[in-house]
Short mmCIF file of C-alpha atoms and ligand atoms in Angstrom, two decimals:
data_model
loop_
_atom_site.label_atom_id
_atom_site.label_comp_id
_atom_site.label_asym_id
_atom_site.label_seq_id
_atom_site.Cartn_x
_atom_site.Cartn_y
_atom_site.Cartn_z
CA MET A 257 -29.45 7.52 -9.80
CA LYS A 258 -26.76 8.39 -7.01
CA ILE A 259 -22.74 8.35 -7.53
CA THR A 260 -22.68 5.13 -3.72
CA SER A 261 -18.81 4.62 -3.45
CA LEU A 262 -15.71 5.17 -5.67
CA ARG A 263 -13.11 2.29 -4.92
CA THR A 264 -10.03 1.60 -6.83
CA PHE A 265 -7.55 -1.23 -7.39
CA VAL A 266 -3.63 -1.23 -8.45
CA VAL A 267 -3.32 -4.02 -10.50
CA PRO A 268 -0.36 -6.21 -12.22
CA PRO A 269 1.37 -5.20 -14.19
CA ARG A 270 0.77 -0.98 -13.06
CA TRP A 271 -2.25 -0.33 -13.86
CA LEU A 272 -5.47 1.71 -11.33
CA PHE A 273 -8.55 0.26 -12.27
CA LEU A 274 -11.89 2.91 -10.73
CA LYS A 275 -15.77 1.08 -10.47
CA ILE A 276 -18.13 3.96 -9.97
CA GLU A 277 -21.31 2.27 -7.84
CA THR A 278 -24.98 3.54 -8.19
CA ASP A 279 -27.73 3.48 -5.88
CA GLU A 280 -29.66 1.63 -9.23
CA GLY A 281 -28.04 -1.27 -8.85
CA VAL A 282 -25.64 -0.51 -12.05
CA SER A 283 -21.86 0.73 -12.17
CA GLY A 284 -19.35 1.13 -14.33
CA TRP A 285 -15.79 0.87 -14.73
CA GLY A 286 -12.80 3.64 -15.00
CA GLU A 287 -8.81 3.54 -15.78
CA PRO A 288 -7.42 6.60 -13.90
CA VAL A 289 -3.59 5.65 -13.69
CA VAL A 290 -0.46 7.60 -15.08
CA GLU A 291 2.28 4.97 -15.24
CA GLY A 292 4.62 4.47 -12.18
CA ARG A 293 1.98 7.06 -10.38
CA ALA A 294 -0.83 5.04 -9.73
CA HIS A 295 -0.42 6.12 -6.13
CA THR A 296 -0.67 9.59 -6.80
CA VAL A 297 -3.55 9.46 -8.88
CA GLN A 298 -5.53 7.10 -6.29
CA ALA A 299 -4.81 9.85 -3.71
CA ALA A 300 -6.25 11.83 -5.69
CA VAL A 301 -9.19 9.71 -6.70
CA GLU A 302 -10.61 9.46 -2.92
CA GLU A 303 -10.20 13.61 -2.53
CA LEU A 304 -12.57 14.26 -5.79
CA ALA A 305 -14.89 11.58 -4.64
CA ASP A 306 -15.93 13.54 -1.84
CA TYR A 307 -17.49 15.43 -4.48
CA LEU A 308 -18.94 12.85 -6.27
CA VAL A 309 -20.24 10.84 -3.59
CA GLY A 310 -24.22 11.85 -3.37
CA GLN A 311 -24.16 12.90 -6.77
CA ASP A 312 -26.48 12.42 -10.49
CA PRO A 313 -24.02 10.08 -12.34
CA LEU A 314 -25.81 11.40 -15.70
CA ARG A 315 -24.67 14.28 -15.71
CA ILE A 316 -21.53 14.05 -17.21
CA GLU A 317 -20.36 17.92 -18.43
CA ASP A 318 -21.27 19.69 -15.32
CA HIS A 319 -19.23 16.72 -12.98
CA TRP A 320 -15.79 17.34 -15.03
CA ASN A 321 -16.46 21.54 -15.17
CA VAL A 322 -16.40 21.14 -11.28
CA LEU A 323 -13.47 18.13 -10.95
CA TYR A 324 -11.13 20.73 -13.31
CA ARG A 325 -12.33 24.11 -12.82
CA GLY A 326 -13.85 23.25 -9.71
CA GLY A 327 -10.39 23.22 -7.47
CA PHE A 328 -8.82 26.45 -8.55
CA TYR A 329 -5.70 24.43 -9.59
CA ARG A 330 -5.89 21.95 -12.77
CA GLY A 331 -3.78 20.07 -15.36
CA GLY A 332 -1.04 18.18 -15.25
CA PRO A 333 -0.92 14.74 -15.68
CA VAL A 334 -2.10 13.77 -12.38
CA LEU A 335 -5.44 15.24 -11.34
CA MET A 336 -6.17 14.88 -15.50
CA SER A 337 -5.41 11.32 -15.44
CA ALA A 338 -8.05 10.77 -11.92
CA ILE A 339 -10.53 12.93 -13.07
CA ALA A 340 -10.46 10.80 -17.39
CA GLY A 341 -10.64 7.14 -14.97
CA ILE A 342 -13.76 8.99 -13.23
CA ASP A 343 -15.15 10.10 -16.77
CA GLN A 344 -15.01 6.68 -18.78
CA ALA A 345 -16.86 5.25 -15.97
CA LEU A 346 -19.23 8.04 -15.21
CA TRP A 347 -19.57 7.28 -19.05
CA ASP A 348 -19.86 3.32 -18.70
CA ILE A 349 -22.76 4.11 -16.17
CA LYS A 350 -24.45 5.96 -18.09
CA GLY A 351 -24.40 3.30 -21.07
CA ARG A 352 -25.19 1.15 -19.15
CA TRP A 353 -27.94 2.52 -17.87
CA LEU A 354 -29.42 2.91 -21.50
CA ASP A 355 -28.23 0.17 -22.62
CA GLN A 356 -26.60 1.75 -25.46
CA PRO A 357 -23.26 1.72 -26.34
CA VAL A 358 -20.74 5.33 -25.16
CA HIS A 359 -20.49 5.93 -29.25
CA GLN A 360 -24.07 6.17 -30.08
CA LEU A 361 -25.01 8.54 -27.11
CA LEU A 362 -22.21 10.65 -28.61
CA GLY A 363 -24.64 10.26 -32.48
CA GLY A 364 -23.38 7.24 -33.46
CA ARG A 365 -20.05 4.91 -34.75
CA CYS A 366 -18.69 6.27 -38.01
CA ARG A 367 -16.90 3.26 -39.07
CA ASP A 368 -16.88 -0.15 -37.39
CA GLY A 369 -13.41 -0.70 -36.69
CA ILE A 370 -9.51 0.67 -36.42
CA ARG A 371 -6.45 -0.59 -37.42
CA VAL A 372 -4.81 -1.42 -34.46
CA TYR A 373 -0.95 -1.52 -34.21
CA SER A 374 1.93 -3.80 -32.26
CA TRP A 375 4.54 -2.40 -30.16
CA VAL A 376 8.67 -4.35 -31.57
CA GLY A 377 9.63 -5.31 -28.27
CA GLY A 378 14.16 -6.23 -29.03
CA ASP A 379 17.18 -4.57 -28.59
CA HIS A 380 19.23 -5.81 -31.28
CA PRO A 381 18.36 -5.36 -34.57
CA SER A 382 18.31 -9.13 -35.94
CA GLU A 383 16.05 -9.42 -32.57
CA THR A 384 13.87 -6.27 -33.00
CA ALA A 385 13.24 -7.27 -37.00
CA ASP A 386 12.68 -10.84 -35.96
CA SER A 387 10.03 -9.68 -33.41
CA ALA A 388 8.83 -6.92 -36.17
CA PHE A 389 8.39 -10.46 -38.52
CA ALA A 390 6.37 -12.10 -36.26
CA LEU A 391 3.89 -9.45 -36.40
CA VAL A 392 3.55 -8.96 -39.71
CA GLU A 393 2.69 -12.61 -39.74
CA ALA A 394 0.50 -11.93 -36.72
CA GLY A 395 -2.20 -10.17 -38.87
CA PHE A 396 -0.84 -7.08 -38.51
CA THR A 397 -0.38 -4.60 -41.21
CA ALA A 398 1.34 -1.68 -39.00
CA LEU A 399 3.42 -2.04 -35.53
CA LYS A 400 5.80 0.90 -34.25
CA MET A 401 9.04 0.74 -32.13
CA ASN A 402 12.08 2.64 -30.03
CA GLY A 403 13.64 4.93 -32.00
CA THR A 404 17.01 5.23 -29.83
CA GLY A 405 18.75 4.06 -27.10
CA PRO A 406 19.84 6.61 -24.35
CA MET A 407 20.98 9.40 -26.48
CA GLN A 408 22.81 12.94 -25.43
CA ILE A 409 21.77 16.72 -26.09
CA VAL A 410 24.52 16.56 -29.45
CA ASP A 411 25.51 12.63 -29.58
CA GLY A 412 28.13 11.29 -31.82
CA HIS A 413 27.39 10.22 -35.15
CA ALA A 414 28.04 6.02 -33.56
CA ALA A 415 24.54 6.45 -31.84
CA VAL A 416 22.46 7.71 -34.65
CA ASP A 417 23.86 5.16 -36.76
CA ALA A 418 22.75 2.21 -34.42
CA ALA A 419 19.54 3.66 -34.43
CA VAL A 420 19.31 3.42 -39.05
CA ALA A 421 20.65 0.04 -38.30
CA ASN A 422 17.72 -1.70 -35.61
CA ILE A 423 15.45 0.47 -37.48
CA ALA A 424 16.31 -0.29 -41.22
CA ALA A 425 16.69 -3.79 -40.02
CA VAL A 426 12.82 -4.24 -38.98
CA ARG A 427 12.10 -2.69 -42.84
CA GLU A 428 13.25 -4.73 -44.17
CA ALA A 429 12.37 -7.72 -42.20
CA VAL A 430 9.15 -6.27 -42.91
CA GLY A 431 9.39 -4.89 -46.41
CA PRO A 432 7.63 -1.29 -47.63
CA HIS A 433 4.07 -1.46 -47.20
CA ILE A 434 3.03 -2.03 -43.25
CA GLY A 435 3.10 1.10 -41.07
CA LEU A 436 6.12 1.78 -39.05
CA GLY A 437 6.22 4.74 -36.26
CA VAL A 438 8.75 5.22 -34.91
CA ASP A 439 8.39 6.56 -31.14
CA PHE A 440 11.63 8.08 -29.94
CA HIS A 441 10.26 9.08 -26.35
CA GLY A 442 10.91 12.55 -25.93
CA ARG A 443 14.94 10.72 -25.77
CA VAL A 444 17.36 12.94 -28.58
CA HIS A 445 17.08 16.32 -27.95
CA ARG A 446 16.07 19.49 -30.99
CA PRO A 447 19.93 18.95 -31.91
CA MET A 448 19.94 15.15 -32.72
CA ALA A 449 16.69 15.59 -33.97
CA ARG A 450 17.59 17.47 -37.02
CA VAL A 451 19.57 14.24 -37.95
CA LEU A 452 18.51 11.51 -37.36
CA LEU A 453 14.83 12.79 -38.83
CA ARG A 454 16.61 13.32 -42.05
CA GLU A 455 18.55 9.98 -41.74
CA LEU A 456 15.10 8.34 -41.48
CA GLU A 457 13.77 9.90 -44.53
CA PRO A 458 14.19 7.59 -47.01
CA MET A 459 12.44 4.81 -43.87
CA ARG A 460 9.00 6.12 -45.28
CA LEU A 461 8.08 6.01 -42.15
CA MET A 462 4.51 6.10 -40.50
CA PHE A 463 5.41 9.39 -38.48
CA VAL A 464 7.64 9.24 -36.25
CA GLU A 465 7.01 10.23 -32.56
CA GLU A 466 8.17 12.49 -30.35
CA PRO A 467 10.41 14.18 -31.67
CA VAL A 468 10.99 16.39 -29.35
CA LEU A 469 9.57 16.64 -25.21
CA PRO A 470 6.08 17.75 -26.48
CA GLU A 471 7.67 20.99 -23.46
CA ASN A 472 10.45 21.43 -27.18
CA GLN A 473 7.49 21.51 -29.92
CA ASP A 474 8.36 24.80 -30.64
CA ALA A 475 11.69 23.95 -31.67
CA LEU A 476 9.08 21.23 -34.08
CA PRO A 477 8.94 23.67 -37.19
CA SER A 478 12.89 24.38 -37.65
CA ILE A 479 13.39 20.36 -37.21
CA THR A 480 11.49 18.88 -39.91
CA ALA A 481 11.54 21.84 -41.77
CA GLY A 482 11.78 19.74 -45.80
CA LEU A 483 10.51 16.71 -44.36
CA SER A 484 8.03 14.48 -45.34
CA THR A 485 7.65 12.45 -42.12
CA PRO A 486 4.90 12.69 -40.25
CA ILE A 487 4.59 13.70 -37.30
CA ALA A 488 3.06 13.37 -33.55
CA LEU A 489 3.01 13.56 -30.36
CA GLY A 490 0.33 14.42 -27.60
CA GLU A 491 0.86 11.33 -24.86
CA ARG A 492 2.32 13.92 -22.32
CA LEU A 493 -1.32 17.15 -23.26
CA TYR A 494 -3.26 16.24 -20.88
CA SER A 495 -6.28 19.44 -22.24
CA ARG A 496 -7.38 20.74 -25.23
CA TRP A 497 -5.49 23.73 -23.69
CA ASP A 498 -2.57 21.81 -23.68
CA PHE A 499 -2.47 20.69 -27.41
CA LYS A 500 -3.52 24.42 -28.77
CA PRO A 501 -0.01 25.78 -29.89
CA VAL A 502 0.08 21.68 -30.65
CA PHE A 503 -2.85 22.48 -33.19
CA GLU A 504 -1.04 26.63 -34.20
CA GLY A 505 2.60 25.46 -34.14
CA ARG A 506 1.40 23.78 -37.84
CA ALA A 507 4.20 21.43 -37.16
CA VAL A 508 2.75 17.96 -35.58
CA ASP A 509 0.49 16.14 -38.42
CA ILE A 510 -0.78 12.98 -35.55
CA ILE A 511 -2.05 13.39 -31.81
CA GLN A 512 -1.58 11.00 -29.42
CA PRO A 513 -3.93 11.93 -26.59
CA ASP A 514 -4.67 9.45 -23.50
CA LEU A 515 -7.91 9.09 -22.60
CA SER A 516 -6.43 7.94 -19.36
CA HIS A 517 -4.37 11.36 -19.33
CA ALA A 518 -6.68 13.54 -20.73
CA GLY A 519 -9.66 14.15 -18.60
CA GLY A 520 -11.15 10.64 -20.45
CA ILE A 521 -14.06 10.72 -23.27
CA THR A 522 -15.57 14.07 -22.81
CA GLU A 523 -12.37 15.40 -23.06
CA CYS A 524 -10.72 13.76 -25.62
CA ARG A 525 -13.23 13.44 -28.41
CA LYS A 526 -13.33 17.86 -27.94
CA ILE A 527 -9.00 17.42 -28.39
CA ALA A 528 -10.17 15.38 -31.21
CA ALA A 529 -12.93 17.33 -32.95
CA MET A 530 -10.48 20.75 -32.89
CA ALA A 531 -7.81 18.70 -34.43
CA GLU A 532 -10.13 17.94 -37.55
CA ALA A 533 -10.24 21.67 -37.78
CA TYR A 534 -6.58 21.44 -38.30
CA ASP A 535 -6.13 19.08 -40.44
CA VAL A 536 -4.37 16.89 -38.11
CA ALA A 537 -4.50 12.79 -37.85
CA LEU A 538 -6.66 11.18 -34.26
CA ALA A 539 -4.04 7.79 -32.96
CA PRO A 540 -5.04 7.26 -29.09
CA HIS A 541 -2.00 6.74 -26.87
CA CYS A 542 -2.63 3.60 -25.31
CA PRO A 543 -0.12 1.31 -23.04
CA LEU A 544 -2.71 1.03 -20.52
CA GLY A 545 -5.57 -1.99 -19.64
CA PRO A 546 -8.24 -2.75 -21.59
CA ILE A 547 -10.61 -0.11 -20.31
CA ALA A 548 -8.42 2.93 -21.72
CA LEU A 549 -8.48 0.79 -24.63
CA ALA A 550 -11.71 0.95 -24.41
CA ALA A 551 -12.64 3.68 -23.63
CA CYS A 552 -9.90 4.35 -27.15
CA LEU A 553 -12.16 2.89 -29.11
CA GLN A 554 -15.74 4.44 -27.78
CA VAL A 555 -14.45 8.10 -29.16
CA ASP A 556 -12.22 6.81 -32.40
CA ALA A 557 -15.07 5.49 -33.55
CA VAL A 558 -17.22 8.50 -33.53
CA SER A 559 -13.70 11.06 -35.17
CA HIS A 560 -13.29 10.32 -38.19
CA ASN A 561 -10.05 11.59 -38.48
CA ALA A 562 -9.06 8.56 -35.77
CA PHE A 563 -7.23 6.87 -38.30
CA ILE A 564 -4.62 3.73 -35.72
CA GLN A 565 -4.97 2.58 -32.01
CA GLU A 566 -2.92 1.03 -30.05
CA GLN A 567 -3.10 -1.42 -28.05
CA SER A 568 -0.25 -3.41 -25.61
CA LEU A 569 -1.55 -7.29 -26.41
CA GLY A 570 2.02 -8.33 -25.77
CA ILE A 571 3.85 -5.43 -24.82
CA HIS A 572 7.39 -5.14 -23.41
CA TYR A 573 6.19 -3.75 -20.08
CA ASN A 574 3.50 -5.95 -19.22
CA GLU A 575 5.13 -9.15 -17.82
CA ALA A 576 3.58 -9.97 -15.12
CA ALA A 577 -0.14 -9.43 -17.26
CA ASP A 578 -2.13 -8.08 -20.52
CA ILE A 579 -5.53 -6.70 -21.31
CA LEU A 580 -6.99 -10.82 -21.52
CA ASP A 581 -6.72 -11.25 -17.82
CA TYR A 582 -9.45 -8.46 -16.69
CA LEU A 583 -12.17 -9.55 -19.44
CA VAL A 584 -15.42 -11.65 -18.98
CA ASP A 585 -14.89 -12.22 -23.07
CA PRO A 586 -11.37 -11.31 -24.77
CA LYS A 587 -12.95 -11.95 -27.57
CA VAL A 588 -14.36 -8.57 -28.00
CA PHE A 589 -11.14 -7.33 -28.16
CA GLU A 590 -10.28 -10.14 -31.02
CA TYR A 591 -7.80 -8.37 -33.33
CA HIS A 592 -8.67 -9.99 -37.89
CA ASP A 593 -6.26 -8.42 -40.95
CA GLY A 594 -4.79 -5.62 -38.08
CA MET A 595 -7.84 -4.58 -36.57
CA VAL A 596 -10.75 -4.56 -34.28
CA ARG A 597 -14.37 -3.78 -34.44
CA ILE A 598 -15.80 -1.08 -32.26
CA PRO A 599 -17.66 -2.49 -29.55
CA ASP A 600 -21.29 -2.28 -29.31
CA GLY A 601 -22.10 -3.34 -26.06
CA PRO A 602 -23.61 -1.33 -23.26
CA GLY A 603 -21.41 1.36 -21.59
CA LEU A 604 -17.35 0.44 -22.91
CA GLY A 605 -18.74 -1.88 -24.34
CA ILE A 606 -16.58 -5.06 -22.33
CA GLU A 607 -17.82 -6.49 -19.36
CA ILE A 608 -14.47 -6.62 -16.83
CA ASP A 609 -13.66 -9.70 -14.56
CA GLU A 610 -14.28 -7.63 -11.19
CA ALA A 611 -13.09 -11.15 -8.79
CA ALA A 612 -9.68 -11.58 -11.74
CA VAL A 613 -8.54 -7.37 -11.06
CA VAL A 614 -9.79 -8.19 -6.84
CA ARG A 615 -7.55 -10.93 -6.66
CA ALA A 616 -4.74 -9.18 -8.54
CA ALA A 617 -4.90 -6.06 -6.25
CA GLU A 618 -4.07 -8.44 -3.19
CA THR A 619 -0.72 -8.40 -6.06
CA GLY A 620 -0.60 -5.13 -6.83
CA HIS A 621 2.99 -3.55 -8.43
CA ARG A 622 4.96 -0.37 -7.29
CA TRP A 623 6.03 0.01 -11.11
CA ARG A 624 9.09 2.99 -12.00
CA ASN A 625 9.53 3.79 -14.66
CA PRO A 626 13.41 2.01 -15.04
CA VAL A 627 16.13 5.71 -14.75
CA TRP A 628 18.71 5.95 -17.19
CA ARG A 629 22.16 7.49 -17.29
CA HIS A 630 24.30 8.27 -19.71
CA ALA A 631 27.69 7.23 -19.25
CA ASP A 632 29.56 10.52 -17.76
CA GLY A 633 26.37 9.46 -15.51
CA SER A 634 24.08 12.48 -15.80
CA VAL A 635 20.74 11.82 -15.90
CA ALA A 636 18.67 10.29 -19.21
CA GLU A 637 15.98 10.21 -20.48
CA TRP A 638 13.54 7.14 -20.50
MG1 MG B 47 5.84 6.98 -26.63
#
């Protein structure tokens, strides 16, 4: 079997899909994208296609090594997301060729389903509390919300009080036993992270995510000393080597590699295994589309340390389209009691509605991060 083509589709709300075709009529789908840089990743996929066309799609490990090591320069969000989407599509092809789900080829699933969490929208305490309550009514047992708005490197206690009030309103609305994650989104720097984490300690949070930017992770031991709230990060790390200091630093409890940013199924499986040796949990990042989510579930299926899965249904970013819009059978992502079942179909376990993808690609998107500024005009982390 030989790879004959790699075709990419820029689709709303902010995604990039990839279809890899073969001369045996089997094809596979991947989702190589960095939010806000879809066209850049598309160009990287196109460059990598020069090598892949004509190759045997089943030799995934070798292709991964060529794409990663063979270009001399390596790592980073663009290249590793391009490799990730290609890797997902190759696993999809292998599964369809052998008529087995990817998790079966990785050793067989060690769980039947996994708990999912939903994003809480809203900017004000009453809005966030209402939206959190509605999600719990809809059956979710775990939620995640943003922790703060823009926060300067040293900010006032008005900003701290506003953040705490917002999170407290949600905790009060959903009760003490709903899993509640709070994402600082890298908006907070070391001095305020220490203050905020202490203020939030009584809220019994499931985790605090990116309490500082990953490049400042060396500050974590001093920020978290004496606190018990689990610390999560990893959506902006792209390989085993990026995760190495996370494990060695011993200050992170949950890693969140993104199956579309960190080298795909091949790499994230290995990152998950590294985490297990440090007694660190896995909760793959996935505010992306249906192919990325399906890839996450394949890795969750075979990772004993996976405990929860992010998913983007109803997420505030995705106004133009949702994860179910591109599926032939959206039932594959039906949630019951706050859980999703591990898909059991061949490959990634989903059927992409190609006609819907082609139609959506005619519109495409130019999605960009908002650019935030502080009151003094300086740029704020979003
Ligand atoms: Mg995050």
